[in-house]
Amino acid sequence: MTARSYEVRTYGCQMNVHDSERLSGLLEDAGYVRAPKGEPADVVVFNTCAVRENADNKLYGNLGHLAPAKAERPGMQIAVGGCLAQKDRDTIVRKAPWVDVVFGTHNVGSLPVLLERARIEQEAQVEILESLDVFPSTLPTRRESAYAAWVAISVGCNNTCTFCIVPALRGKEKDRRPGDVLAEIETLVGEGVIEVTLLGQNVNAYGSDMGDREAFSKLLRSCGRIDGLERVRFTSPHPRDFTDDVIAAMAETPNVMHQLHMPLQSGSDAMLRAMRRSYRQDRYLGIIERVRAAMPDAAISTDIIVGFPGETDEDFEQTLHTVREARFAAAFTFQYSKRPGTPAATMDGQVPKEVVTERYQRLLALQEEISWAENRAQVGRTLEVLVAEGEGRKDHDTARLSGRAPDNRLVHFERPAEGVRPGDMVSVEITYAAPHHLLAEKPTPAIRRTPAGDAWERRNAAPAAPATKAGVLLGMPQIGAPAVGAAPTAVACCD
């Protein structure tokens, strides 16, 4: 019998990307095969986000487009999971009765069973748990990358930001034991991975349920002792929990990259108070100052919300002032949108759309100017770039390759005569800077073949491997909100 095919469509933050790798692994472990690109799948899974206002419209629009295809294909199934599924529950089946399965953020591992039950019983299966069923890292996984990996160190969030619905959907923070995290990373390195990104909703609060306030900095230093692990990143920290021991660990651990994505949200103390962000402008800028004192080459990026309820012209000017002082390499900028279920949705002082748009454009222009200036400072430098797959959308047309510098800036470089593979390292001299990328137009002076390149070559020379068991993470797909500058590959949805 021909194996049933599947497609997973992912929306939102890197936690959803992490979950989608798990969903793919679960389905392949159950005998499904990934549908070839452009071909219809027997099972379509939507892994949803609930952070932005248009998330609901996007989901129901996509479900509507699939309804005719499902009617024409007996046996086709549609599943909806993720944060929006956790929030809307039975609403999804009421609005889109052709959906077969609805599952939440706490029971990702139930998908294959729910699909089979829906097939046998010929009715929709809705299963939403209120607490974590199985920690995601124990589930099978289908990796999107042979050379870079997400490694979840915690799930959930203990913060109460008034604009964010994610803690209500993903629950309280639960930390993995350091030994489990390190064992996973060592397994990954053994398979060829040379870069990992430690992942959590509030990554530097790691250790809060273990009673160790320095657990995160200790984890970073432990990563530095893993042979073969060349790059360590993390996302996203909360300024409230960002301590000097983490700065020291970043500066003193050679394989921890001098790159930091730390959400600001607003530069106004009044707005930060209204958002329930437990820091103020001076504390935030103080962290930036200490990071740069320890690591002058650090590239810092951020998230900013424009038009939060009650934001005045003076509040917005304070945000612009903070951006000028911090000189971010990049910023993910968002126009505030109401999310039902959050305190901010019912606050007085909702800012008119035209005012929000005008402020947003001013912020974009300022950040573009800063990003470009920060990138121009890289011209003339020689950077070691991890060659990536799919980072440069125009690489085929320009005959170039692309990858990430140690500080996560995107670099396009001339394709060398000698063969180079995703996962290999190249040393290139930066000759041109744009606000969103760097360009190296001279011949590549040095290529370093790596175990990650070997792993990529093995993966592409052989048929697709079955799902990896027991929590091995591979992959850093490109997702995330619009950003200005050399932004991170993806950003957290609650930080």
XYZ file of N, CA and C in Angstrom, residues 49-60 84 339:
42
model
N -0.164 30.206 14.939
C 0.296 31.241 15.865
C -0.911 32.076 16.265
N -0.905 32.597 17.500
C -2.019 33.423 17.963
C -1.569 34.811 18.389
N -0.344 35.194 18.027
C 0.218 36.443 18.526
C -0.339 37.646 17.795
N -0.485 37.561 16.481
C -0.902 38.723 15.694
C -2.407 38.705 15.434
N -2.954 39.897 15.190
C -4.391 40.063 15.032
C -4.934 39.303 13.832
N -4.132 39.205 12.776
C -4.651 38.567 11.562
C -4.424 37.061 11.548
N -3.960 36.492 12.656
C -3.689 35.056 12.679
C -4.949 34.253 12.394
N -6.068 34.665 13.011
C -7.326 33.949 12.807
C -7.754 34.008 11.345
N -7.727 35.216 10.765
C -8.142 35.379 9.376
C -7.279 34.560 8.429
N -5.980 34.539 8.708
C -5.061 33.781 7.840
C -5.394 32.292 7.896
N -5.639 31.775 9.106
C -5.942 30.358 9.223
C -7.232 30.009 8.496
N -8.309 30.749 8.792
C -9.595 30.382 8.206
C -9.608 30.601 6.691
N -3.110 28.944 18.203
C -4.476 29.321 17.850
C -5.441 28.175 18.121
N -5.195 41.464 20.855
C -5.386 40.021 20.910
C -6.431 39.725 21.961
